Structures are given as C-alpha cells and as structure tokens.
XYZ file of C-alpha atoms in Angstrom:
723
model
C -27.121 17.244 -12.761
C -25.684 20.681 -13.508
C -22.629 20.565 -15.760
C -19.602 21.711 -13.811
C -15.914 22.016 -14.518
C -12.764 21.407 -12.546
C -11.008 18.994 -10.201
C -10.074 16.654 -13.058
C -6.657 16.075 -14.645
C -6.382 14.853 -18.212
C -3.317 13.143 -19.713
C -2.325 14.387 -23.143
C 0.448 13.918 -25.669
C 2.070 15.301 -28.803
C 0.034 15.839 -31.969
C -3.283 15.509 -30.137
C -4.407 19.117 -29.743
C -7.983 19.105 -31.094
C -8.930 15.886 -29.365
C -7.476 17.235 -26.125
C -9.650 20.334 -26.426
C -12.698 18.134 -26.989
C -12.078 15.955 -23.938
C -11.158 18.922 -21.761
C -14.647 20.258 -22.392
C -16.455 16.927 -22.209
C -14.845 15.782 -18.954
C -14.724 19.257 -17.440
C -10.985 18.938 -16.868
C -8.991 21.913 -15.639
C -5.482 20.406 -15.697
C -3.318 18.611 -18.243
C -0.426 16.258 -17.592
C 2.175 14.282 -19.453
C 3.015 10.656 -18.653
C 6.054 8.403 -18.792
C 6.736 8.261 -22.535
C 4.682 11.321 -23.581
C 5.293 15.054 -23.919
C 2.951 18.023 -24.258
C 3.126 20.255 -27.348
C 3.549 23.983 -26.819
C 0.041 24.509 -28.271
C -1.416 22.139 -25.691
C 0.382 23.990 -22.908
C -1.399 27.188 -23.954
C -4.876 25.745 -23.380
C -6.984 27.022 -20.497
C -5.759 24.427 -18.024
C -3.174 24.003 -15.311
C -0.096 22.190 -16.644
C 1.431 19.298 -14.704
C 4.863 18.202 -15.888
C 6.377 14.895 -14.846
C 9.800 15.393 -13.311
C 12.259 12.602 -12.584
C 14.775 13.642 -9.954
C 17.210 10.730 -10.006
C 16.645 9.124 -13.408
C 16.251 10.245 -17.044
C 19.690 11.924 -17.005
C 21.883 9.262 -18.554
C 24.599 11.655 -19.731
C 25.283 12.529 -16.087
C 24.866 8.963 -14.809
C 27.303 7.552 -17.362
C 29.984 9.979 -16.171
C 29.472 9.018 -12.508
C 28.903 5.274 -12.527
C 30.260 5.020 -8.993
C 27.181 7.040 -7.883
C 24.574 4.789 -9.493
C 21.972 3.537 -7.002
C 22.699 0.261 -5.275
C 20.963 -2.790 -3.883
C 21.897 -5.564 -1.506
C 20.935 -8.842 -3.155
C 21.227 -12.455 -2.093
C 22.223 -15.346 -4.325
C 20.200 -18.493 -4.659
C 20.774 -21.200 -2.042
C 23.631 -23.464 -3.091
C 24.362 -26.902 -1.612
C 27.987 -27.850 -1.048
C 28.967 -31.401 -2.008
C 32.553 -31.020 -0.830
C 34.654 -28.619 1.234
C 34.738 -26.166 -1.673
C 31.841 -24.466 -3.501
C 31.584 -22.025 -6.393
C 28.472 -19.833 -6.406
C 27.318 -17.951 -9.501
C 25.577 -15.282 -7.493
C 23.861 -13.496 -10.398
C 21.899 -16.592 -11.384
C 18.195 -15.734 -11.436
C 18.719 -11.979 -11.848
C 18.125 -9.809 -14.928
C 21.589 -8.698 -15.952
C 20.216 -5.633 -17.769
C 19.025 -4.353 -14.386
C 21.800 -5.161 -11.922
C 25.592 -5.222 -12.037
C 27.843 -6.370 -9.160
C 29.716 -3.657 -7.265
C 33.433 -4.399 -7.413
C 34.263 -0.702 -6.950
C 34.042 -1.094 -3.170
C 35.910 -3.730 -1.151
C 33.870 -6.925 -1.495
C 35.488 -8.447 1.604
C 34.164 -5.550 3.686
C 30.717 -5.096 2.180
C 29.684 -8.594 1.019
C 28.794 -11.542 3.229
C 28.795 -15.324 2.716
C 26.554 -17.279 5.060
C 26.181 -20.951 5.909
C 22.378 -21.072 5.820
C 22.320 -24.443 7.564
C 23.868 -22.978 10.704
C 23.409 -19.241 10.125
C 27.116 -18.626 10.647
C 29.003 -16.016 8.638
C 31.945 -17.421 6.656
C 35.303 -15.790 7.365
C 36.139 -13.553 4.357
C 39.583 -15.183 4.306
C 37.848 -18.378 3.140
C 36.199 -16.979 0.017
C 37.164 -15.043 -3.089
C 35.106 -13.182 -5.689
C 35.884 -13.734 -9.369
C 35.011 -10.524 -11.205
C 35.319 -12.032 -14.675
C 32.922 -14.900 -13.961
C 30.726 -13.160 -11.344
C 31.221 -16.050 -8.957
C 32.333 -16.526 -5.373
C 34.497 -19.524 -4.490
C 34.200 -20.671 -0.864
C 36.713 -22.993 0.793
C 36.963 -24.900 4.098
C 33.203 -25.391 4.359
C 30.916 -28.208 5.444
C 29.652 -30.561 2.731
C 25.871 -30.778 2.374
C 25.301 -27.425 4.008
C 23.591 -24.618 2.050
C 25.363 -21.351 1.340
C 24.410 -17.915 0.027
C 26.259 -14.774 -1.015
C 24.913 -11.348 -0.025
C 26.387 -8.877 -2.481
C 26.166 -5.209 -3.359
C 25.012 -4.426 -6.884
C 24.472 -1.313 -8.939
C 20.926 -0.820 -10.266
C 21.701 0.132 -13.846
C 18.089 0.344 -15.094
C 15.257 2.110 -13.280
C 12.566 -0.515 -12.506
C 9.547 1.596 -13.497
C 11.061 2.718 -16.771
C 12.080 -0.879 -17.390
C 8.520 -2.089 -16.799
C 7.058 0.596 -19.075
C 9.800 -0.050 -21.647
C 8.993 -3.759 -21.828
C 5.190 -3.328 -21.624
C 5.076 -0.753 -24.423
C 7.856 -2.297 -26.526
C 9.968 0.869 -26.604
C 12.686 -0.943 -28.533
C 16.046 0.846 -28.539
C 14.908 3.714 -26.305
C 17.770 4.253 -23.779
C 17.610 2.471 -20.440
C 17.366 5.124 -17.735
C 20.034 4.809 -15.047
C 19.092 5.858 -11.490
C 21.736 7.684 -9.452
C 22.039 8.275 -5.723
C 21.528 11.772 -4.302
C 23.463 10.791 -1.206
C 26.564 10.956 -3.386
C 28.213 14.408 -3.728
C 28.075 14.855 -7.513
C 24.535 13.526 -7.771
C 23.331 15.677 -4.896
C 24.631 18.839 -6.523
C 23.400 17.800 -9.956
C 19.757 17.321 -8.944
C 19.607 20.810 -7.458
C 21.423 22.540 -10.295
C 19.384 20.741 -12.913
C 16.077 21.542 -11.204
C 16.960 25.251 -11.088
C 17.681 25.227 -14.817
C 14.628 23.153 -15.620
C 12.299 25.429 -13.676
C 13.566 28.401 -15.675
C 13.237 26.551 -18.992
C 9.650 25.414 -18.307
C 7.686 28.599 -17.666
C 4.411 26.982 -18.799
C 4.559 24.370 -16.042
C 2.286 25.169 -13.095
C 2.781 21.966 -11.105
C 6.018 19.982 -10.932
C 4.883 16.362 -10.610
C 7.842 14.736 -8.888
C 7.765 11.051 -9.911
C 8.918 10.641 -7.283
C 12.182 11.530 -5.594
C 15.190 9.356 -4.880
C 14.659 5.684 -4.022
C 12.422 3.190 -5.781
C 10.458 0.620 -3.803
C 12.236 -2.727 -4.038
C 11.545 -4.161 -7.484
C 13.982 -6.702 -8.867
C 13.537 -8.653 -12.090
C 14.569 -12.214 -12.932
C 16.489 -13.608 -15.875
C 13.257 -13.650 -17.926
C 12.798 -9.890 -17.454
C 9.813 -10.565 -15.198
C 9.275 -9.457 -11.610
C 11.340 -11.541 -9.196
C 10.810 -9.594 -5.979
C 8.490 -6.667 -5.371
C 7.766 -4.916 -2.098
C 5.870 -1.636 -2.309
C 7.460 -0.630 1.003
C 10.934 -2.072 0.421
C 14.006 0.005 1.261
C 16.386 -2.192 -0.735
C 17.186 0.472 -3.353
C 18.160 3.065 -0.722
C 21.249 1.095 0.317
C 24.755 2.241 -0.552
C 28.194 2.200 1.011
C 27.767 5.914 1.712
C 24.423 5.276 3.425
C 25.815 2.437 5.532
C 28.756 4.552 6.657
C 26.489 7.500 7.488
C 24.130 5.194 9.384
C 26.961 3.877 11.539
C 28.080 7.410 12.346
C 24.559 8.576 13.240
C 23.170 5.513 15.036
C 26.368 4.294 16.661
C 26.450 0.784 15.250
C 27.102 -0.879 11.902
C 24.517 -2.732 9.856
C 25.296 -6.126 8.390
C 24.281 -7.099 4.857
C 21.938 -9.555 6.576
C 20.049 -6.632 8.144
C 18.979 -5.739 4.609
C 18.938 -9.137 2.861
C 17.060 -10.739 5.777
C 17.482 -14.393 4.719
C 16.124 -13.495 1.293
C 12.916 -11.919 2.641
C 14.421 -8.417 2.252
C 12.442 -7.128 5.231
C 9.150 -7.571 3.432
C 6.370 -5.543 5.012
C 4.927 -8.873 6.206
C 7.994 -9.477 8.375
C 7.967 -8.281 11.967
C 10.565 -5.509 11.657
C 13.792 -5.752 13.636
C 15.001 -2.763 15.596
C 17.902 -2.423 13.170
C 15.536 -2.213 10.225
C 13.287 0.301 11.993
C 16.372 2.390 12.746
C 17.360 2.213 9.082
C 13.884 3.303 7.934
C 14.034 6.275 10.297
C 17.525 7.139 9.062
C 16.502 7.109 5.386
C 13.259 9.019 5.988
C 15.066 11.811 7.821
C 17.619 12.144 5.014
C 15.032 12.049 2.239
C 12.788 14.624 3.924
C 15.687 17.048 4.281
C 16.653 16.699 0.618
C 13.053 16.863 -0.606
C 12.480 20.059 1.356
C 15.278 21.755 -0.597
C 13.795 20.716 -3.951
C 10.326 21.836 -2.898
C 11.694 25.204 -1.842
C 13.365 25.651 -5.230
C 10.032 24.821 -6.857
C 8.177 27.350 -4.716
C 10.804 30.006 -5.394
C 10.021 29.638 -9.103
C 6.313 30.227 -8.494
C 5.278 26.615 -9.100
C 3.608 23.966 -6.970
C 5.289 20.727 -5.897
C 3.284 17.515 -6.252
C 4.532 14.091 -5.206
C 3.465 10.889 -6.938
C 2.794 8.221 -4.316
C 4.715 5.463 -6.032
C 7.843 4.594 -8.005
C 10.660 6.357 -6.102
C 8.577 7.155 -3.032
C 10.679 5.347 -0.411
C 11.569 7.679 2.437
C 8.646 9.999 1.717
C 5.942 7.919 3.380
C 3.138 10.429 4.064
C 2.320 8.881 7.454
C 5.938 8.983 8.613
C 7.090 11.561 11.133
C 9.176 13.634 8.685
C 6.799 14.075 5.729
C 5.196 17.181 7.212
C 8.564 18.936 7.060
C 8.907 18.650 3.266
C 6.513 21.497 2.415
C 4.824 19.464 -0.312
C 1.745 21.080 -1.885
C -0.006 17.946 -3.094
C 0.140 14.174 -3.327
C -1.192 12.138 -6.242
C -1.457 8.368 -6.280
C -3.001 5.481 -8.150
C -6.468 4.438 -6.975
C -6.947 0.693 -7.221
C -9.811 0.419 -4.725
C -11.278 2.095 -1.667
C -8.261 1.276 0.477
C -5.790 2.971 -1.842
C -8.114 5.956 -2.152
C -8.151 6.423 1.626
C -4.372 6.004 1.656
C -4.256 9.178 -0.448
C -7.247 11.165 0.810
C -6.352 10.813 4.513
C -2.906 12.388 4.048
C -2.465 15.489 6.176
C -0.174 18.456 5.699
C -0.778 19.070 1.977
C -3.041 21.561 0.212
C -4.771 18.950 -1.906
C -4.804 15.263 -2.801
C -5.417 13.681 -6.181
C -6.223 10.148 -7.301
C -5.227 8.636 -10.620
C -8.050 6.297 -11.507
C -7.933 3.091 -13.512
C -7.641 1.932 -16.176
C -4.314 3.419 -17.166
C -4.363 4.372 -20.857
C -1.905 1.699 -21.952
C -2.284 -0.965 -24.670
C -2.618 -3.764 -22.116
C -6.205 -2.509 -21.534
C -7.068 -0.363 -24.558
C -6.944 -2.873 -27.381
C -9.444 -3.986 -29.978
C -12.028 -6.352 -28.539
C -11.626 -5.230 -24.925
C -14.116 -3.036 -23.049
C -12.278 -0.672 -20.667
C -15.611 0.580 -19.284
C -15.890 -2.620 -17.227
C -12.640 -1.969 -15.347
C -13.449 1.735 -15.014
C -16.865 1.021 -13.498
C -15.563 -1.587 -11.062
C -12.761 0.754 -10.030
C -15.141 3.663 -9.508
C -17.698 1.748 -7.448
C -15.113 0.421 -4.986
C -13.360 3.784 -4.735
C -16.610 5.746 -4.406
C -17.439 4.129 -1.060
C -14.213 5.585 0.314
C -14.848 8.962 -1.333
C -18.064 9.201 0.664
C -16.004 9.005 3.857
C -13.034 11.223 2.923
C -13.034 12.650 -0.599
C -9.998 13.391 -2.692
C -9.673 16.953 -3.929
C -9.031 15.906 -7.515
C -9.159 12.867 -9.796
C -7.518 12.098 -13.112
C -6.068 9.508 -15.461
C -2.691 8.682 -16.958
C -1.198 7.198 -20.111
C -1.851 7.764 -23.807
C -5.003 9.817 -24.358
C -5.032 8.762 -28.017
C -5.733 5.181 -26.934
C -8.703 6.118 -24.734
C -10.105 8.379 -27.468
C -10.632 5.324 -29.690
C -13.243 3.976 -27.245
C -16.354 6.257 -27.365
C -18.221 4.298 -24.693
C -15.326 4.809 -22.295
C -15.173 8.519 -23.112
C -18.897 8.871 -22.339
C -18.579 6.867 -19.122
C -15.774 9.085 -17.799
C -17.924 12.150 -18.516
C -20.598 10.819 -16.154
C -17.992 9.716 -13.605
C -16.308 13.120 -13.420
C -19.662 14.856 -13.024
C -20.583 12.509 -10.171
C -17.230 13.076 -8.486
C -17.735 16.833 -8.527
C -21.225 16.418 -7.078
C -19.848 14.343 -4.191
C -17.013 16.787 -3.583
C -19.227 19.864 -3.634
C -21.559 18.277 -1.099
C -19.135 16.959 1.491
C -15.592 18.327 1.150
C -14.441 19.538 4.543
C -17.426 17.934 6.241
C -16.899 15.171 8.789
C -18.895 12.057 7.970
C -20.882 10.363 10.725
C -19.028 7.566 12.499
C -20.782 5.166 14.807
C -17.586 3.605 16.164
C -13.868 4.233 16.490
C -11.826 1.246 15.351
C -8.069 0.672 15.716
C -6.069 -1.690 13.513
C -3.289 -3.198 15.627
C -0.054 -4.491 14.081
C 3.724 -4.033 14.163
C 3.716 -0.983 11.879
C 0.947 1.198 13.299
C 0.437 4.671 11.823
C 3.344 4.395 9.357
C 1.345 1.901 7.272
C -2.032 3.641 7.507
C -4.385 2.013 4.959
C -1.468 -0.131 3.778
C -1.642 -3.438 5.639
C -1.393 -6.747 3.760
C -0.293 -4.910 0.624
C 2.495 -6.477 -1.433
C 2.419 -4.535 -4.688
C 0.120 -1.548 -4.897
C -3.506 -2.615 -5.306
C -2.742 -6.107 -6.638
C -4.508 -9.300 -5.577
C -2.488 -11.943 -3.753
C -3.760 -15.338 -2.653
C -2.215 -15.085 0.807
C -3.338 -11.477 1.346
C -6.890 -10.995 0.033
C -8.409 -12.766 3.041
C -7.122 -9.905 5.192
C -6.958 -7.025 2.743
C -10.736 -7.231 2.587
C -10.863 -5.888 6.150
C -9.409 -2.528 5.144
C -11.404 -2.427 1.930
C -14.609 -2.911 3.924
C -13.585 -0.283 6.471
C -12.523 2.251 3.808
C -16.160 3.052 3.031
C -17.853 2.126 6.299
C -19.311 4.605 8.775
C -16.551 4.138 11.332
C -13.496 6.160 12.307
C -10.359 4.100 11.609
C -6.902 4.523 13.147
C -3.746 2.412 13.033
C -1.777 1.597 16.164
C 1.354 -0.448 16.815
C 2.281 -2.864 19.559
C 4.763 -0.286 20.802
C 1.952 2.283 20.998
C -0.019 -0.022 23.279
C 2.976 -0.926 25.440
C 4.201 2.648 25.825
C 0.942 4.620 25.858
C -1.879 2.205 26.597
C -5.144 2.322 24.641
C -6.935 5.589 23.954
C -10.216 6.100 25.793
C -12.215 6.750 22.624
C -11.386 3.453 20.883
C -14.370 1.098 20.754
C -12.848 -1.872 18.935
C -9.351 -3.199 18.225
C -8.782 -5.479 15.224
C -5.755 -7.764 14.950
C -5.595 -9.827 11.768
C -3.120 -11.865 9.791
C -1.243 -15.117 9.487
C 0.880 -16.248 12.403
C 4.370 -14.807 12.436
C 3.620 -11.864 10.165
C 3.970 -8.234 11.173
C 0.198 -7.883 10.969
C -0.587 -10.692 13.390
C 2.476 -9.874 15.482
C 4.586 -13.005 15.918
C 6.762 -13.011 19.007
C 5.633 -9.537 20.009
C 2.790 -11.393 21.712
C 5.230 -12.846 24.243
C 5.554 -9.380 25.758
C 3.556 -9.459 28.968
C 2.702 -5.763 29.008
C 1.088 -6.033 25.594
C -1.247 -8.893 26.486
C -1.978 -7.589 29.994
C -2.851 -4.094 28.712
C -5.300 -5.420 26.131
C -6.902 -7.919 28.525
C -7.488 -5.163 31.076
C -8.951 -2.886 28.388
C -11.352 -5.541 27.071
C -12.380 -6.528 30.593
C -13.303 -2.896 31.235
C -15.665 -2.884 28.240
C -13.555 -2.816 25.072
C -14.135 -4.937 21.978
C -11.443 -7.100 20.383
C -11.797 -8.756 16.961
C -9.276 -11.340 15.813
C -9.199 -12.498 12.193
C -7.219 -15.423 10.797
C -4.442 -16.167 13.280
C -4.675 -13.185 15.637
C -2.244 -12.782 18.559
C -0.627 -16.019 17.338
C 2.640 -17.199 18.856
C 3.101 -20.614 20.441
C 3.945 -19.784 24.040
C 3.090 -21.285 27.426
C 0.517 -23.729 26.086
C -1.379 -21.205 23.975
C -1.183 -20.365 20.256
C -3.562 -17.393 20.348
C -2.075 -15.404 23.214
C -5.439 -13.706 23.731
C -7.350 -16.961 23.487
C -9.119 -16.160 26.765
C -10.424 -12.919 25.223
C -11.443 -14.524 21.931
C -12.813 -17.710 23.487
C -10.993 -19.830 20.890
C -7.547 -21.187 20.132
C -5.969 -23.113 17.263
C -4.984 -26.756 17.488
C -1.358 -27.264 16.460
C -1.411 -31.011 16.997
C 0.081 -30.783 20.480
C -3.191 -31.200 22.390
C -4.985 -33.824 20.318
C -5.171 -35.942 23.457
C -7.374 -33.319 25.062
C -11.018 -33.755 24.078
C -12.840 -30.722 22.743
C -16.529 -30.987 23.497
C -17.784 -27.515 22.589
C -19.049 -27.738 19.014
C -22.696 -26.735 19.056
C -23.490 -23.537 17.170
C -26.111 -21.047 18.361
C -29.402 -20.936 16.451
C -29.005 -17.265 15.559
C -26.766 -14.325 16.366
C -26.723 -10.558 15.946
C -23.510 -10.722 13.911
C -25.030 -12.925 11.196
C -28.574 -11.578 10.914
C -27.934 -10.452 7.320
C -25.922 -13.510 6.255
C -27.100 -16.532 4.276
C -23.697 -17.829 3.129
C -20.167 -17.307 4.396
C -16.913 -16.555 2.594
C -13.774 -16.646 4.710
C -11.374 -16.541 1.781
C -8.480 -18.910 2.394
C -10.158 -19.762 5.717
C -8.459 -21.072 8.844
C -8.262 -24.655 10.036
C -8.446 -26.326 13.435
C -9.843 -23.486 15.535
C -11.748 -24.729 18.595
C -13.672 -23.298 21.552
C -11.948 -23.049 24.909
C -15.081 -23.693 26.922
C -18.844 -23.760 26.833
C -19.150 -19.995 27.263
C -17.896 -19.350 23.720
C -20.768 -18.439 21.398
C -20.089 -20.590 18.334
C -21.749 -18.872 15.385
C -20.417 -20.930 12.471
C -19.112 -24.446 13.069
C -18.534 -26.516 9.937
C -16.040 -29.191 8.968
C -15.206 -29.877 12.588
C -13.906 -26.388 13.331
C -14.953 -22.868 14.247
C -15.000 -20.114 11.632
C -16.962 -17.455 13.483
C -17.538 -17.002 17.209
C -17.963 -14.504 20.011
C -17.087 -14.490 23.679
C -17.554 -12.302 26.730
C -14.527 -11.217 28.724
C -15.365 -9.194 31.808
C -17.462 -6.261 30.630
C -16.080 -6.532 27.085
C -16.293 -8.936 24.177
C -14.071 -10.780 21.752
C -15.027 -11.904 18.238
C -13.170 -14.414 16.077
C -13.483 -14.554 12.256
C -11.570 -17.052 10.097
C -11.019 -14.551 7.268
C -12.689 -11.593 5.587
C -12.173 -11.085 1.830
C -13.940 -8.019 0.505
C -17.584 -8.268 -0.493
C -20.738 -6.342 0.315
C -21.853 -9.253 2.501
C -18.589 -9.385 4.433
C -18.644 -5.620 4.878
C -21.970 -6.035 6.656
C -20.629 -8.986 8.657
C -17.685 -6.914 9.859
C -19.900 -3.962 10.712
C -22.186 -6.144 12.816
C -19.196 -7.815 14.467
C -17.753 -4.440 15.428
C -21.018 -3.178 16.911
C -21.418 -6.430 18.810
C -17.845 -6.375 20.134
C -18.383 -2.781 21.270
C -21.638 -3.662 23.096
C -23.485 -1.148 20.893
C -25.863 -3.367 18.927
C -28.780 -1.020 19.476
C -26.917 1.789 17.667
C -26.366 -0.082 14.393
C -29.649 1.029 12.835
C -28.738 4.683 12.996
C -28.005 5.752 9.410
C -28.447 2.244 8.054
C -29.588 0.425 4.893
C -30.931 -3.088 5.330
C -29.826 -4.154 1.835
C -26.139 -5.168 2.021
C -25.501 -3.683 -1.433
C -26.513 -0.225 -0.217
C -25.058 2.118 2.374
C -26.033 5.360 4.082
C -23.481 8.117 4.620
C -24.570 10.946 6.894
C -23.108 14.426 7.355
C -24.682 15.957 10.471
C -22.778 19.244 10.094
C -24.758 20.057 6.941
C -27.928 18.056 7.707
C -27.506 15.881 4.626
C -27.178 12.190 3.967
C -26.591 10.064 0.885
C -27.911 6.617 0.068
C -25.673 4.791 -2.386
C -26.140 1.651 -4.432
C -22.736 -0.040 -4.571
C -23.859 -2.555 -7.193
C -24.485 -2.493 -10.936
C -28.068 -3.721 -10.441
C -31.259 -2.070 -9.204
C -31.669 -2.410 -5.431
C -34.530 -1.872 -2.972
C -33.761 -1.273 0.679
C -35.220 -0.059 3.933
C -33.489 3.095 5.153
C -33.064 4.080 8.794
C -32.008 7.678 9.145
C -30.449 9.161 12.252
C -33.551 10.994 13.437
C -35.985 8.107 13.766
C -37.326 7.924 10.218
C -37.693 4.573 8.427
C -38.733 4.145 4.796
C -38.254 2.008 1.693
C -36.196 3.211 -1.250
C -35.379 1.819 -4.701
C -32.125 2.827 -6.350
C -31.027 2.443 -9.941
C -27.725 0.642 -10.673
C -24.834 2.557 -9.041
C -27.161 5.424 -8.064
C -26.612 8.004 -5.320
C -29.604 9.751 -3.781
C -28.961 12.839 -1.654
C -31.409 13.834 1.073
C -31.669 16.679 3.540
C -32.984 16.265 7.057
C -33.485 18.133 10.294
C -33.097 16.950 13.851
C -36.848 17.041 14.347
C -37.265 14.196 11.823
C-alpha cells in the first residue's frame, strides 16, 4: 500500500510538540485539534497542518454568566412521585437531583410557570392550593385527596454544563471552575456570543477551522444526587426551555404550552415516545430559531476567512442535520463520534456540507488508556463495524480526540492507527463520490421519519441498552448492506402515499413506542395505504411488535399482511392450530442458530397460509406470508451480528419477491461482504471478522469463484461488463 497523507485529524496538547510531529508523519495527519481540557501551543499551531480550535458558544464564559444569572439556561424538571397520607402534602422537589447542576427558578412567577399534578387522576392542582418555600425548596399542597400521588413540575436553572460536568468528574479536574451555560435567546447573551466571536476570530489568526462544540442547547442530560446520569436523551429538547422561549412560542404558534408538554409524565418526550403535536410544534420552533442564530455565527466565521465545523453532539439540539432548517445555516462541515456503522452513516449521509468527519474510538481518556488495558481491541472492533458503513458512504475525514500523550504511551495502538488511517485513505480514494450498488430500496417506517435518519432506537449516542439492542441491530446491519435506505414517517405515508421505487418497508419496535407507532395504527388511511401497496407487490417486514395497538380485535394492525398476531390473553379460548414449521426456507438458508435478542412472546399464526419458519417454545419467532401480489415477513428481534445481517438481507429479498437477484455481488460466507461500484467497474470483498475466512464470490457479471481473505482484509478487484 502506497504511503499517503491527509484526511486525518490528530488531537494534540501543550508541551507535546516533538511527539505531535512524529505522529503527524506516522499517521499521515493533515489537521490538528484541541479537545475539552487541552490547548495547542503556538509552536504546534505553526506545524504543516490545518488547525481546528474547539469553540464553545454558550459555555466557558463564566465571568459573563455570573453577571447575568437570569439568562442561564433552564430546564423543566419533575419531582419524584409523592403519596399523600392526608389532605396536605409537602414535596421536596429537588430530591434525586444533583444540586451542583440545577437550581430552582424563583426569578419568574412560580404560580404561572410551575405546575402541580394529581398523578392519580391527571388533574392540575389549582395554584391557589399550593405554595413554594424558597428556603427549603419544597412545595406545600393543601385540599388534596389522601392516598393520591402528586408531582411538581418546576423550572430550574442549569448551573453546570452537562458535558463539562461529565469530563470534570471523569478526569478529576478538582477545583477547575464549573462552566455555566447561558441562553442565546436572552438579549444580553445573544449580543455577547456575537461580540465575543468577532473578537475571538481576530485573536486566533492561526485557527483554520472553528469547531463549534456545538451551539446553544445541550441534549437532555440530568444528573442525580450521586453525580451520576439520571436522565439522558440524545434527542431531548429539555435544555432549550425558558420563559422567553415559551412566550415566543405562544406568540408564533398561537397557543401556550403547559409544563406537562415538556415534562410528559416524567418521560420528557423521550425519542421512544410517540410525539404529540405540541411537542412537534416545539421542535420546529426551536430548530427555526437555532438555524437563524447559527447562520449569523457561521457568516461571521466565513467573513474572517475561516471554516465553520459543527460537532454532532453536546449542544446540538436544534441543529439536527436531517431537519428542514439545517441547510440554511451555511455550515462547512460536520464532525461526530463514530461508535459503529449506524453512527458513521448518521454523519456521512449528511447533505449540504462540504465535508464530513468521524471521530473514532477510543477517546484518549484515562478510562481506556491505563496500564494493563489494551486500547487496540476497542479500536479494532470500532473500525470493523464502522468500515462496513464506509464502504457504502464514506466520510471525508477521520480523527481522534482526547489527550494525545495518553495514546502515545501505547506503541501497539500507535502502530494500529497507522494501518487504519492508510486503509481509510485507500477506501476513500477508490470510492468517494461513487454510488455503491444497491439491490433494493428499503424504507424504515416510524413516527419520526427523515428527522431521525440513522437514529432510531438510540438513547445515548452509540451506547448499548437492553431494551434497544434487539432493534438497533436492524440499522447496524443495514448501515453496511448493499441496499438503499430511507426513513419515512406515518404522516409521510398518510399524506403522500408510498414512493414507487420502495421495495420493502420495515416497521420495528416495542408496542406503544414511536418506532412501532402506538395509536397511530388506528388511523385507517395509514393501514389501508400500506395494505394496498403490499397487495400490489410491495414487501413489509415487521420486527418485534410491529403495527402494534390493541384495536378492533387485533394487536398487530397489519396482522393480515404479516400472517401473525400476538396473544394478549384475550383470545385464549380460541384454539390456535397452526404450529408446524416448514422444512426449509429461502430466508434461513444460511442460518444454523437464531438470535432474536430479547425475543418476543406469544406470537401465533392467523391461518394455515402463514409460512412458519421458526416455531419454538410454543410460539412463532420467524415467519412469512403472502398478501395479494406482495409478502409480509415477521421477525421476533434482530440484534446485530454477521448472521443476522444475512438473515435480514434474505428476508428483504424474499419480501420484495426478488430472491433470484440476491446472488448478484454476493459472498456466501456471512462474515464477508461484496461492495460493488459499477460507475468505476470496481468491487471490494471485505472480511468483517478478525479471523481468516474463505468464501464463494458471485460478482455482478456472472463470475463465481472461491476466495480466501486474511483477518479484516479488503481485496479490490476490477471487472468489465463482459465478465
């Protein structure tokens, strides 16, 4: 492999000049960056590399924030549930919260902006019947029902930025000041961020790229009394709330939000909740405001001759790259953390920017780089999962973050990253700007649609969750599969129908969630539109509890399409005779064992026409069914694995009635994949495992041959249409 340079960003720090030079050369890096907690020396800034400088818009300016405490960012929070034992109850509403992070807002009228709710009935308590005690941080409620539960929804100031707090605690920063976030919707803060940026741009002539980390509002991240995460939602708008925002919303939208519209019974409008219209209106309202303000900061950056880069994280709320306003910001680049193939595609698929960049793992922090640990293991696992997605839609750049001095102490890691960066450049040089071959077009159907492209079933960025991995594996499999993936919402289907070029629709999730759909499935136009589309030849795959909402004697509202439904206990008196599995099936030709993750219980066949593929424990886990000219497929769950990636691929081809096309650009070994690029007459065979693999390869021009690949190897081949 020819040694090349470029497309790699290296983190550096003070007093690390010679080592930085060494790694710049070894890794072929062409850009240097600082990180939260590090700075670059002037000597480092003079090296032959582009300089990224981290810039915090609405934090890291405590002198200003202390002078304008009324403009500190706010949150709506809900107290714990409290049971009344008499007609009077005192609630200590800060119980369970980290008092170094949040402080109640008594500056604004609590009777107007707070809300006390009887959670047994859902009724709002008349403000005349409760009083807030500022000295004790309690609310005393009178004239209430004994043995009912009550909560207080209260406004609080966020007096410590959550990311800086996390880094502060993780790295034991001791008495380093707590950074206070302030709200750019407020007049003094709004003017300050613009004036300060102008000054900063002038005072930092060596900076080529301003790495905004990020802009104004942090995703919802609240800590408990133990200084540990209490509530985290990567997509949460909780920290964008303020009295000013609520008043502006009412003026713009024509109605007033309640605290409950934000608190949401303590769920805080988690991305798993089917969003209310009020919450969707609020998201739109915040996104429009943020985009307008971001555009001004980007223009100031451009006027100074520098590029504007947005970090996809931290204070990213309102700047969602798949929202309708992001294109108006003028951003040059987006950088984000790559935890797997799904998060890579989240970044690489972004449109409207000049380039995208992925920050790979591990982060150079002491929780990974410590004596006795081997960071190469995490780096290799991270690269192999992300590389599948790179083969479909490559990033323009990759890099790392943290303390370079920590990584430098691990020579094996340093050598591994050298090989990784060389391989990345080889992939990029081969396929950037080239459309990869797709055998199918697949649409993921849920309540969020395009806004959450590559972001379904995600709680905190890239982290594993017991209730989510069974479904998150679907996107991880698709991120590196030879299919074209889009994301559509229920409203898209109702308002616009289903696009002619879609082969397969996938609906997946637990009942009641935004990803399955909940009560949206009661809407007759939604079910009728999809039934008509499948009957005309479309393919529908349901995973977990798809289309689930108990209504009119069905739980799966498209049970007739899927050929199965779930027993809720209401129809135990009805015998279910159809339990015999087929001897073999196209979908499972490569499978010897099954892994459905958390699985799904009590799914049964509607009639004898359902093709039962896996029936164990008295229930169906995998099945297929014809519906008119189309097909439905049911899968109990799909955590990510090479085997399940193949299972999903076969299920999609079967649902689309295109089984005979599967073996075009295909590797028989489930640990290997073929990625073809017809525009340049090239294809790549990749080994996604850390072991040697032998596979039969089917190329797209009728050639079939056997190939052995070394661990993690890529083999590039050229071809012509004559074979």
